[in-house]
PDB file of C-alpha atoms in Angstrom:
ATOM      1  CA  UNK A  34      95.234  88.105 134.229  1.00 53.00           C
ATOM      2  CA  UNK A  35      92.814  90.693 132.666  1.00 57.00           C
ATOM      3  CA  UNK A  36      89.600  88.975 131.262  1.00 70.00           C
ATOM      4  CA  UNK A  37      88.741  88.229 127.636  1.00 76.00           C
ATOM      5  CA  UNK A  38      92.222  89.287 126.531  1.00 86.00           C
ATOM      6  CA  UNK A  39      92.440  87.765 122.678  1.00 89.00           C
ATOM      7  CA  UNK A  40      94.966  88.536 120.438  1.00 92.00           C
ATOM      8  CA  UNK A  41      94.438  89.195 116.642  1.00 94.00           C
ATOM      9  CA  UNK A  42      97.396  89.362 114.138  1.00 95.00           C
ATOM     10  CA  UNK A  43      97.425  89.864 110.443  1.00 94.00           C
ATOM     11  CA  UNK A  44     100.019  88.299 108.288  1.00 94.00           C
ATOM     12  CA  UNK A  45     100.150  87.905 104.729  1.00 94.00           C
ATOM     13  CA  UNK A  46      99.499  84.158 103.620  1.00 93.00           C
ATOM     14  CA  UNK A  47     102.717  83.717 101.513  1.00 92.00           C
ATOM     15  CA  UNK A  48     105.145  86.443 100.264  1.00 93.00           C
ATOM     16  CA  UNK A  49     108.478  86.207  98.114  1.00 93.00           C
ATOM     17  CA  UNK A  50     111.706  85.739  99.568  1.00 91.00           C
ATOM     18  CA  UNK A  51     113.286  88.999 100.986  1.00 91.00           C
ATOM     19  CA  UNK A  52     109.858  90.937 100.792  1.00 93.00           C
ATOM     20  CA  UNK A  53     108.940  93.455 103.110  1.00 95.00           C
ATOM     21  CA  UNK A  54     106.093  92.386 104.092  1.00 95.00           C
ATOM     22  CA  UNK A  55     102.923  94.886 106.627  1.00 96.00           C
ATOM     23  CA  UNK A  56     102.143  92.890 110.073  1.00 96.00           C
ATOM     24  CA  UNK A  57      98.827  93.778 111.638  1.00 96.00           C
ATOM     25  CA  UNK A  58      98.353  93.497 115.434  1.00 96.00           C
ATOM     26  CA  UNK A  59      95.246  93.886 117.774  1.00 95.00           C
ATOM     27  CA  UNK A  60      94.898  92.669 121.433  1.00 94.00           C
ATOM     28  CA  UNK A  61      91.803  93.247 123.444  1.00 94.00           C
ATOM     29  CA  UNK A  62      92.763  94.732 126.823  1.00 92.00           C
ATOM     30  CA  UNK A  63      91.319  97.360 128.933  1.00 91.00           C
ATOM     31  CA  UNK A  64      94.714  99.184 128.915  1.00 91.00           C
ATOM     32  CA  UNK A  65      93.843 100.536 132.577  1.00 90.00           C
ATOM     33  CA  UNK A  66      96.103 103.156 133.133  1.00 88.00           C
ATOM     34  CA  UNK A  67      96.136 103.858 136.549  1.00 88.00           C
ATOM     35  CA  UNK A  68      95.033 107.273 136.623  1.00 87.00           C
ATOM     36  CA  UNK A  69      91.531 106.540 136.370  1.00 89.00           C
ATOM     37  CA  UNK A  70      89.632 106.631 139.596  1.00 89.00           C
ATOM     38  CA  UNK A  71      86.415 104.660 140.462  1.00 89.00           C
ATOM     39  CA  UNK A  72      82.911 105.998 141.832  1.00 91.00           C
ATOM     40  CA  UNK A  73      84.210 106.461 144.971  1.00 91.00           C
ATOM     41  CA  UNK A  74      87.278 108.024 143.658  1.00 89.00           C
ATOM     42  CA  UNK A  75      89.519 105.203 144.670  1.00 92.00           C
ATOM     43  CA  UNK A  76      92.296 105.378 142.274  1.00 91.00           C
ATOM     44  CA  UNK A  77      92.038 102.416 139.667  1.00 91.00           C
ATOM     45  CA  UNK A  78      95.329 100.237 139.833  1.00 91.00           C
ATOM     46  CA  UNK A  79      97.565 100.206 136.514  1.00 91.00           C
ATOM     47  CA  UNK A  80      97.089  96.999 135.043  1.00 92.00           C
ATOM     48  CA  UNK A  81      98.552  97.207 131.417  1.00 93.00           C
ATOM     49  CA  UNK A  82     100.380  95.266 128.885  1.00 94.00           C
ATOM     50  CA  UNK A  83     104.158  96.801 128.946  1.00 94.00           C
ATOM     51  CA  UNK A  84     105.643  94.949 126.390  1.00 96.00           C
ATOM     52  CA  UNK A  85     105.183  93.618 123.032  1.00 96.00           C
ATOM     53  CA  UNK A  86     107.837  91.835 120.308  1.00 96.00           C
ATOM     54  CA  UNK A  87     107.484  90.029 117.489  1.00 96.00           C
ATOM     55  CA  UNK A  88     109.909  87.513 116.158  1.00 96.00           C
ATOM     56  CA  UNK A  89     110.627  85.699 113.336  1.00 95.00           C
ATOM     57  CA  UNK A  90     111.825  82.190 112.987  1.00 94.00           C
ATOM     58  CA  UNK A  91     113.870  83.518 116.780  1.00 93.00           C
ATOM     59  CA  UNK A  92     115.166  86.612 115.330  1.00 94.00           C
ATOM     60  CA  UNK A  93     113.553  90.232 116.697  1.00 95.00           C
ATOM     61  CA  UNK A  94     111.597  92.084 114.313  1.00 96.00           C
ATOM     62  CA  UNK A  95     110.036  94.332 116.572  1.00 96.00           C
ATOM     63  CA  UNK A  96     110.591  95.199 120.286  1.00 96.00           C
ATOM     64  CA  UNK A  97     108.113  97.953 121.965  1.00 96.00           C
ATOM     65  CA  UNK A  98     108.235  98.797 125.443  1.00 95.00           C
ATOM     66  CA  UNK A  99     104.461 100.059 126.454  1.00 95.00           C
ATOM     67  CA  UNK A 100     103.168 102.961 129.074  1.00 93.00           C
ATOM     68  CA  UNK A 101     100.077 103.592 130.139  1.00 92.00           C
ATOM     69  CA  UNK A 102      99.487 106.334 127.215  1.00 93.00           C
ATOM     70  CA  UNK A 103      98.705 103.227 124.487  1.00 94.00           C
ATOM     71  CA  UNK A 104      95.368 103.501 124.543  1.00 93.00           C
ATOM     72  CA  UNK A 105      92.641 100.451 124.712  1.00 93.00           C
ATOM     73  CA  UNK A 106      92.899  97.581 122.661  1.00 94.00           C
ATOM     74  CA  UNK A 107      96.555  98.438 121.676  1.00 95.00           C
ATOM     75  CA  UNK A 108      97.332  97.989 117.787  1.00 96.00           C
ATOM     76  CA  UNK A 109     100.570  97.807 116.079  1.00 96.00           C
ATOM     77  CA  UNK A 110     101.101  97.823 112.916  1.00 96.00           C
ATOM     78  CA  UNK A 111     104.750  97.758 111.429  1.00 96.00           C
ATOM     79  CA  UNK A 112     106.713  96.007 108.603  1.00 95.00           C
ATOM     80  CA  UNK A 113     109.206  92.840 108.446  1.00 95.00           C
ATOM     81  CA  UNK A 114     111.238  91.416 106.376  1.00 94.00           C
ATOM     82  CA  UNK A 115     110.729  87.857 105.208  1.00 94.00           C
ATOM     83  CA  UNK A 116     113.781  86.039 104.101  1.00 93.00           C
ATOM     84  CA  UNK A 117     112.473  82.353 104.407  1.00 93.00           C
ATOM     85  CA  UNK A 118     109.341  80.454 105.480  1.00 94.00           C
ATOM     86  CA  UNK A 119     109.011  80.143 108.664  1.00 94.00           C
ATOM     87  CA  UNK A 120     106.648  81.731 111.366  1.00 95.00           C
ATOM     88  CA  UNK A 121     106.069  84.762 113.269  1.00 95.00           C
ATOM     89  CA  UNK A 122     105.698  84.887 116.748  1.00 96.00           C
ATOM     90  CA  UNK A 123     103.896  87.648 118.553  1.00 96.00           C
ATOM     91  CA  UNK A 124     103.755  88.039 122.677  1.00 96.00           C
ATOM     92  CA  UNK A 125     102.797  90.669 124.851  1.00 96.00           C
ATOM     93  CA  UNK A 126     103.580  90.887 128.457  1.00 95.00           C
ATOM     94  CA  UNK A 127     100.673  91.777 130.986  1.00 94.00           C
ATOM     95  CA  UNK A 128     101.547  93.829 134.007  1.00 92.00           C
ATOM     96  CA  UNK A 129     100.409  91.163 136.369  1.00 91.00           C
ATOM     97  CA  UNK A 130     103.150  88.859 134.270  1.00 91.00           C
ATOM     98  CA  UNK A 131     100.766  86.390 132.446  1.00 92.00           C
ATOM     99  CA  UNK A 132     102.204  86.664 128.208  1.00 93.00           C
ATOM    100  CA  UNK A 133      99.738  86.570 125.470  1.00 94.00           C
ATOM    101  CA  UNK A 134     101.284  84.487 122.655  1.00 94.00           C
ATOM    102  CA  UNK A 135     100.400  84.203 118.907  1.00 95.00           C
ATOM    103  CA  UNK A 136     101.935  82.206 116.034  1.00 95.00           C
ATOM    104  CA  UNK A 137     101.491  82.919 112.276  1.00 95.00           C
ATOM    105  CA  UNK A 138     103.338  80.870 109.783  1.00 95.00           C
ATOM    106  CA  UNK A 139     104.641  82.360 106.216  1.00 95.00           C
ATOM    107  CA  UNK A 140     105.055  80.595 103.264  1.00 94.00           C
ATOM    108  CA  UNK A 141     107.673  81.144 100.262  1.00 93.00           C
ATOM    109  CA  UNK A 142     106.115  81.528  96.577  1.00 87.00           C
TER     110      UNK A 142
ATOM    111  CA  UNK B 156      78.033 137.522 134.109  1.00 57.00           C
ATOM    112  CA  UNK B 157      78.860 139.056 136.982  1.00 65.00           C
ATOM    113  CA  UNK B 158      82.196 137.809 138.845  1.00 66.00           C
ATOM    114  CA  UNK B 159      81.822 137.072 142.450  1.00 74.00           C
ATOM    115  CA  UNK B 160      85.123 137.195 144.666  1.00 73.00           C
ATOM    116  CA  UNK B 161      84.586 133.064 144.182  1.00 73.00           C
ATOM    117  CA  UNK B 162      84.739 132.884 140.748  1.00 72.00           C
ATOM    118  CA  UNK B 163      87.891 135.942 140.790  1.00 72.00           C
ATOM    119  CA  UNK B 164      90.150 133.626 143.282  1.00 68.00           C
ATOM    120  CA  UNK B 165      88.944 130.285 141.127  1.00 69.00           C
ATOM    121  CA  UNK B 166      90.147 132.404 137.858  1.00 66.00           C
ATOM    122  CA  UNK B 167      93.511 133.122 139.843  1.00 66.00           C
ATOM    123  CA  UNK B 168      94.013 129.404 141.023  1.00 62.00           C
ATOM    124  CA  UNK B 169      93.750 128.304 137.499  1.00 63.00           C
ATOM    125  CA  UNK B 170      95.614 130.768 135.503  1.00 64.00           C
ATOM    126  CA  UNK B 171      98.375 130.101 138.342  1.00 56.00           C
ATOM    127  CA  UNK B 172      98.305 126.327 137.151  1.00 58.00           C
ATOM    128  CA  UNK B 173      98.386 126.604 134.101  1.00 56.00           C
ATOM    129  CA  UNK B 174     101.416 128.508 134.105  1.00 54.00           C
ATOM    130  CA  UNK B 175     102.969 126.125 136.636  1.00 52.00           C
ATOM    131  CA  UNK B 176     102.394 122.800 134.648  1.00 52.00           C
ATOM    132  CA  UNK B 177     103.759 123.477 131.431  1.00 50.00           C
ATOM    133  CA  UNK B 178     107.349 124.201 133.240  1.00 48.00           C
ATOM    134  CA  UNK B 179     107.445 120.725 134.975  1.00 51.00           C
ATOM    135  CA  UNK B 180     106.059 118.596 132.596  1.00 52.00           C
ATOM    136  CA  UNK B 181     108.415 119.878 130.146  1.00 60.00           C
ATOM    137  CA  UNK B 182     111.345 118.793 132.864  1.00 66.00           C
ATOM    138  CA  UNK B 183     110.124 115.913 132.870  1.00 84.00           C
ATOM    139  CA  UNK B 184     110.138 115.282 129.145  1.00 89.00           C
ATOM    140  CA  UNK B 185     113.825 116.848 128.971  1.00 89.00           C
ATOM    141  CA  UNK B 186     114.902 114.354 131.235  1.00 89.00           C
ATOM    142  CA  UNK B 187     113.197 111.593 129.543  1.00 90.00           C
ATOM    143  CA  UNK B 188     114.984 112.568 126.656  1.00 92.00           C
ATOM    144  CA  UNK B 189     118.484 113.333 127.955  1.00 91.00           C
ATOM    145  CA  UNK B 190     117.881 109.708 129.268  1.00 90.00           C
ATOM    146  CA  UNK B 191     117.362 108.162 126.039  1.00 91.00           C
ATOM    147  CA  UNK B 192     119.787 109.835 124.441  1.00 91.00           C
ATOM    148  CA  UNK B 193     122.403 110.188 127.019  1.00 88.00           C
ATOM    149  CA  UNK B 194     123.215 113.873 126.103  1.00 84.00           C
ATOM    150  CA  UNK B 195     124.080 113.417 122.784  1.00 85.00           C
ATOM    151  CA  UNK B 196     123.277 116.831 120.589  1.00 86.00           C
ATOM    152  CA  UNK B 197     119.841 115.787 118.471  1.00 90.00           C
ATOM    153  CA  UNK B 198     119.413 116.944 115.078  1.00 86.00           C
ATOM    154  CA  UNK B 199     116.119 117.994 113.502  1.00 84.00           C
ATOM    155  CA  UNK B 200     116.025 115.909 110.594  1.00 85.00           C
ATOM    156  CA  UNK B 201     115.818 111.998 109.930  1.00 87.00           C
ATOM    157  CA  UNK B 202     112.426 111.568 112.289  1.00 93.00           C
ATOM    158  CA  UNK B 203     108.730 111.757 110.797  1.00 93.00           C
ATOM    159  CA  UNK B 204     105.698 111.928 113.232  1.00 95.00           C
ATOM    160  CA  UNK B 205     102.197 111.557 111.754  1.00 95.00           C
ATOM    161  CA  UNK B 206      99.814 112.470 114.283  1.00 94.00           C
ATOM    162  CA  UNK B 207      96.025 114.435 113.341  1.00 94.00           C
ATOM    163  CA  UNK B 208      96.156 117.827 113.467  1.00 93.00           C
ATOM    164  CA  UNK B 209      93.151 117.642 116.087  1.00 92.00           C
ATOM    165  CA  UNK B 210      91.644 114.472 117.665  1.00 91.00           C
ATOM    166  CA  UNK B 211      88.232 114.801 118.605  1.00 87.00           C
ATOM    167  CA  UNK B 212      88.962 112.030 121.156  1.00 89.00           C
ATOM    168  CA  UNK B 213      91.830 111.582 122.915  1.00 90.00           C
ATOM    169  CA  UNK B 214      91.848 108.334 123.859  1.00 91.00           C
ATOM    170  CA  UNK B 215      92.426 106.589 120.535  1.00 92.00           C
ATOM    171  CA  UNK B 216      95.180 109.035 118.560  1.00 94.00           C
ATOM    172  CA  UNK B 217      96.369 107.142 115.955  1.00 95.00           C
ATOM    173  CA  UNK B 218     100.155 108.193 115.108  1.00 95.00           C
ATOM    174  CA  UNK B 219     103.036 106.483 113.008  1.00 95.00           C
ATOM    175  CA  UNK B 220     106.550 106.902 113.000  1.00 96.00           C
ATOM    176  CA  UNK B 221     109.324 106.563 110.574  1.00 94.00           C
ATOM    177  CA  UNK B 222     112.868 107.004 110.837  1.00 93.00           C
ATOM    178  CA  UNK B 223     115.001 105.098 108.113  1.00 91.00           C
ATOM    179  CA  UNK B 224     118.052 103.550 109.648  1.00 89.00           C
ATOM    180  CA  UNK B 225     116.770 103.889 113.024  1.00 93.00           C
ATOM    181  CA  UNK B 226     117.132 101.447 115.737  1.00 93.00           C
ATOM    182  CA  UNK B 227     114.823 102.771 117.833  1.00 94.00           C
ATOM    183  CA  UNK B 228     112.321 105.357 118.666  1.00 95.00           C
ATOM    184  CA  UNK B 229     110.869 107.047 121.802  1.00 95.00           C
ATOM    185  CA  UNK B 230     107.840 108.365 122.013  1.00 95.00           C
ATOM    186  CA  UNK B 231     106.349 111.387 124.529  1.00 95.00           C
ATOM    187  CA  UNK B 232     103.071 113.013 124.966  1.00 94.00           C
ATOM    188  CA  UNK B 233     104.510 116.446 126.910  1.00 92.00           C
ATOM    189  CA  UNK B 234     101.177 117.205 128.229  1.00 91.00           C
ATOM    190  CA  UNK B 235     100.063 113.667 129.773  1.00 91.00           C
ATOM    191  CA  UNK B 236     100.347 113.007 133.483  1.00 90.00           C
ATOM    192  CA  UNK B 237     102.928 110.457 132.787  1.00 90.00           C
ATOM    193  CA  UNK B 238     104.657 111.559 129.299  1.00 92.00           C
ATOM    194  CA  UNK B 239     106.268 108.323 128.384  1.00 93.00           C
ATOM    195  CA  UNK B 240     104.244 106.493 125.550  1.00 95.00           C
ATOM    196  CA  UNK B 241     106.431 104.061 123.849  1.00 95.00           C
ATOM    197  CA  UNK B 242     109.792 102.865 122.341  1.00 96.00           C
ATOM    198  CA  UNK B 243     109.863 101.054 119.158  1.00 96.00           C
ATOM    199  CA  UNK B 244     112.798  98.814 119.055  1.00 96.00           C
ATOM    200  CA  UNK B 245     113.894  97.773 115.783  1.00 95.00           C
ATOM    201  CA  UNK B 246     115.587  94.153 115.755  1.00 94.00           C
ATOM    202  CA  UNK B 247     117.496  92.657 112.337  1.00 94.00           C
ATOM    203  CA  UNK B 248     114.356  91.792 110.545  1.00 94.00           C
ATOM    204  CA  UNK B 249     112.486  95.095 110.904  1.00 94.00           C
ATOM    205  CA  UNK B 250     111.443  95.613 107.014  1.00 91.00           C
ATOM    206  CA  UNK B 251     111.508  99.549 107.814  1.00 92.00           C
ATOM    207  CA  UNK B 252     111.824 101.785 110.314  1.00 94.00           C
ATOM    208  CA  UNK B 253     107.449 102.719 111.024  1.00 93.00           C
ATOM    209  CA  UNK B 254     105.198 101.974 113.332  1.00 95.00           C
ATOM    210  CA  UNK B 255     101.844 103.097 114.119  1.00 95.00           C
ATOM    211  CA  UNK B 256      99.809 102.569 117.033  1.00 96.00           C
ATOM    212  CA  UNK B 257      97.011 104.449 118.840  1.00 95.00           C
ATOM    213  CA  UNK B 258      98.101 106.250 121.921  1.00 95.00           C
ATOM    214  CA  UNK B 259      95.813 108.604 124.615  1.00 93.00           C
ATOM    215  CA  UNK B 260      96.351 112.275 125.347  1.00 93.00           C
ATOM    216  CA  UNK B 261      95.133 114.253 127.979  1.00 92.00           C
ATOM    217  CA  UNK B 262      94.781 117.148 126.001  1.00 91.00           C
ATOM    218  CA  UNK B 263      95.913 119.298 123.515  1.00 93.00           C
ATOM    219  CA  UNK B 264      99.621 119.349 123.666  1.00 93.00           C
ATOM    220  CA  UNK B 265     102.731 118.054 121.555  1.00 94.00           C
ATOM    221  CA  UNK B 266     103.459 115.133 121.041  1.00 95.00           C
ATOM    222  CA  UNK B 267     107.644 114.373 120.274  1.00 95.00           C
ATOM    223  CA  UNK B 268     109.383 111.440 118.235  1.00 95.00           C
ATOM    224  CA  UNK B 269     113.198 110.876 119.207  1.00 95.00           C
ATOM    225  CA  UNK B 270     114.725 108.391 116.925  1.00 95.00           C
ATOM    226  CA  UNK B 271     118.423 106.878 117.205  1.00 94.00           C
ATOM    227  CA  UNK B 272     119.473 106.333 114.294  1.00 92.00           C
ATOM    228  CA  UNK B 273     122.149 103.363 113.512  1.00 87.00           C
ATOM    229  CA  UNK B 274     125.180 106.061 113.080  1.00 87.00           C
ATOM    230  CA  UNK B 275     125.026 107.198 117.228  1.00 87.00           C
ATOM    231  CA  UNK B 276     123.274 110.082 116.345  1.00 92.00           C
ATOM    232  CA  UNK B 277     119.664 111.206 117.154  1.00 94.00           C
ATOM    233  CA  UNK B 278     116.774 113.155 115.697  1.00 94.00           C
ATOM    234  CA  UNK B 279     113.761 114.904 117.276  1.00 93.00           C
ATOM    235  CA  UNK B 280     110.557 115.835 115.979  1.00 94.00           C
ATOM    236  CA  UNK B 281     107.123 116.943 117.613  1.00 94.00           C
ATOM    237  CA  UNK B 282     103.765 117.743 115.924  1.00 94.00           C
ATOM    238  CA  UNK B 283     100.553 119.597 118.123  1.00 95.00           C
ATOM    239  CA  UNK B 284      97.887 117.852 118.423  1.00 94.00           C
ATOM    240  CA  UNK B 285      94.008 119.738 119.343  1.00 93.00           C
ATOM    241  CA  UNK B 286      92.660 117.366 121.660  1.00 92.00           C
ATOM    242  CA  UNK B 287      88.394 117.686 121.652  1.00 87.00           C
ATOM    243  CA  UNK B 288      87.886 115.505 124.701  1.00 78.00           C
ATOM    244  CA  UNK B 289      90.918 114.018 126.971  1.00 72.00           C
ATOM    245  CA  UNK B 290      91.740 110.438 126.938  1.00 69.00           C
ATOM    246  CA  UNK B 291      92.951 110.172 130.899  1.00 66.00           C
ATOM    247  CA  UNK B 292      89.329 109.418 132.958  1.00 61.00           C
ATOM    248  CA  UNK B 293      89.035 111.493 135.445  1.00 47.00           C
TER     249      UNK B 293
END
């Protein structure tokens, strides 16, 4: 598992029922993309995050598949639709297959 | 400047490469695409790609897509060593059809959005990007 990986996720605190709502994500990651090569020009191995979803109360909102072009730190940012409370769960899949999970719960006004 | 028979064969070797490249990266993207899409004829319209015009550093581009009624989007940087960047899979409670994200390029080159939209059909869309400094090490 790649160091000091932290995820970061911005969700509105409470929205209306059936709003579209903005989701904010950041994960630190150093994104290495295998084509970088060290001081002694040893090729760097690829160790990325390939995947990312988001779901909602178990349905998708958001399914990405990831290559080494993301850059550092990958972001996302993308809309979903809330039709209840419930919660959001984010995960991303490392290369080395350790996930990265978040939770972020939505309330009804 | 005066060009020594070094520098003349250098000047050769690269002109030579650069005309090389651009034929099999560009395979490589067709095939990508012809992948995703499976053949199917791609339209022009239906896809938007914001990308910077130029990127003084390419290893943060931010770029967002948009596609209404898409259910997914692929994503290629032509001019990368790998060209694959992303698909954006859209699942039942996808509020719209965007995404942004920040992706590296090499250099400058174009960067291509092909969407599939929910009626079987697809659409394609690329925008240049001037790339300052590359975003691949090196």
């Amino acid at each position: 598992m790649a160091s000091g990986v932290k995820p970061r996720v911005k969700v509105p605190k409470s929205a209306s029922a059936g709003e579209v709502v903005t989701l904010k994500t950041l994960i630190s990651h150093p994104m290495e993309s295998g084509q970088r090569k060290d001081k002694d020009g040893n090729v760097i191995p690829r160790s990325i995050i390939n995947r990312f979803t988001c779901d909602f109360n178990g349905q998708n909102v958001i399914d990405v598949k990831m290559e080494p072009a993301i850059s550092t730190n990958p972001y996302f940012e993308f809309e979903a639709l809330v039709p209840e409370a419930g919660e959001f769960t984010f995960t991303w899949y490392d290369d080395d297959g350790s996930t990265y999970t978040d939770t972020k719960p939505i309330e009804i006004v | 400047m005066s060009l020594t028979r070094r520098d003349t064969f250098g000047l050769a070797l690269g002109a030579l490469a650069l005309t090389v490249l651009p034929f099999r990266a560009n395979a490589s993207v067709d095939d990508m695409i012809a992948e995703f899409t499976g053949g199917a004829d791609i339209g022009d319209s239906g896809v938007d790609l914001t990308a910077p015009e130029i990127a003084e550093n390419g290893n943060t581009v931010p770029i967002s897509v948009d596609a209404p009624g898409a259910s997914e989007i692929l994503v290629l940087a032509a001019g990368n060593p790998t060209p694959a960047v992303a698909t954006f899979a859209f699942g039942p409670l996808a509020g719209s059809r965007m995404a942004s994200t920040r992706i590296r390029l090499a250099g400058t080159q174009e960067v291509i959005a092909v969407a599939k939209l929910e009626d079987g059909t697809f659409a394609r869309t690329a925008k240049t990007v001037k790339v300052t400094i590359g975003g691949c090490g090196g």
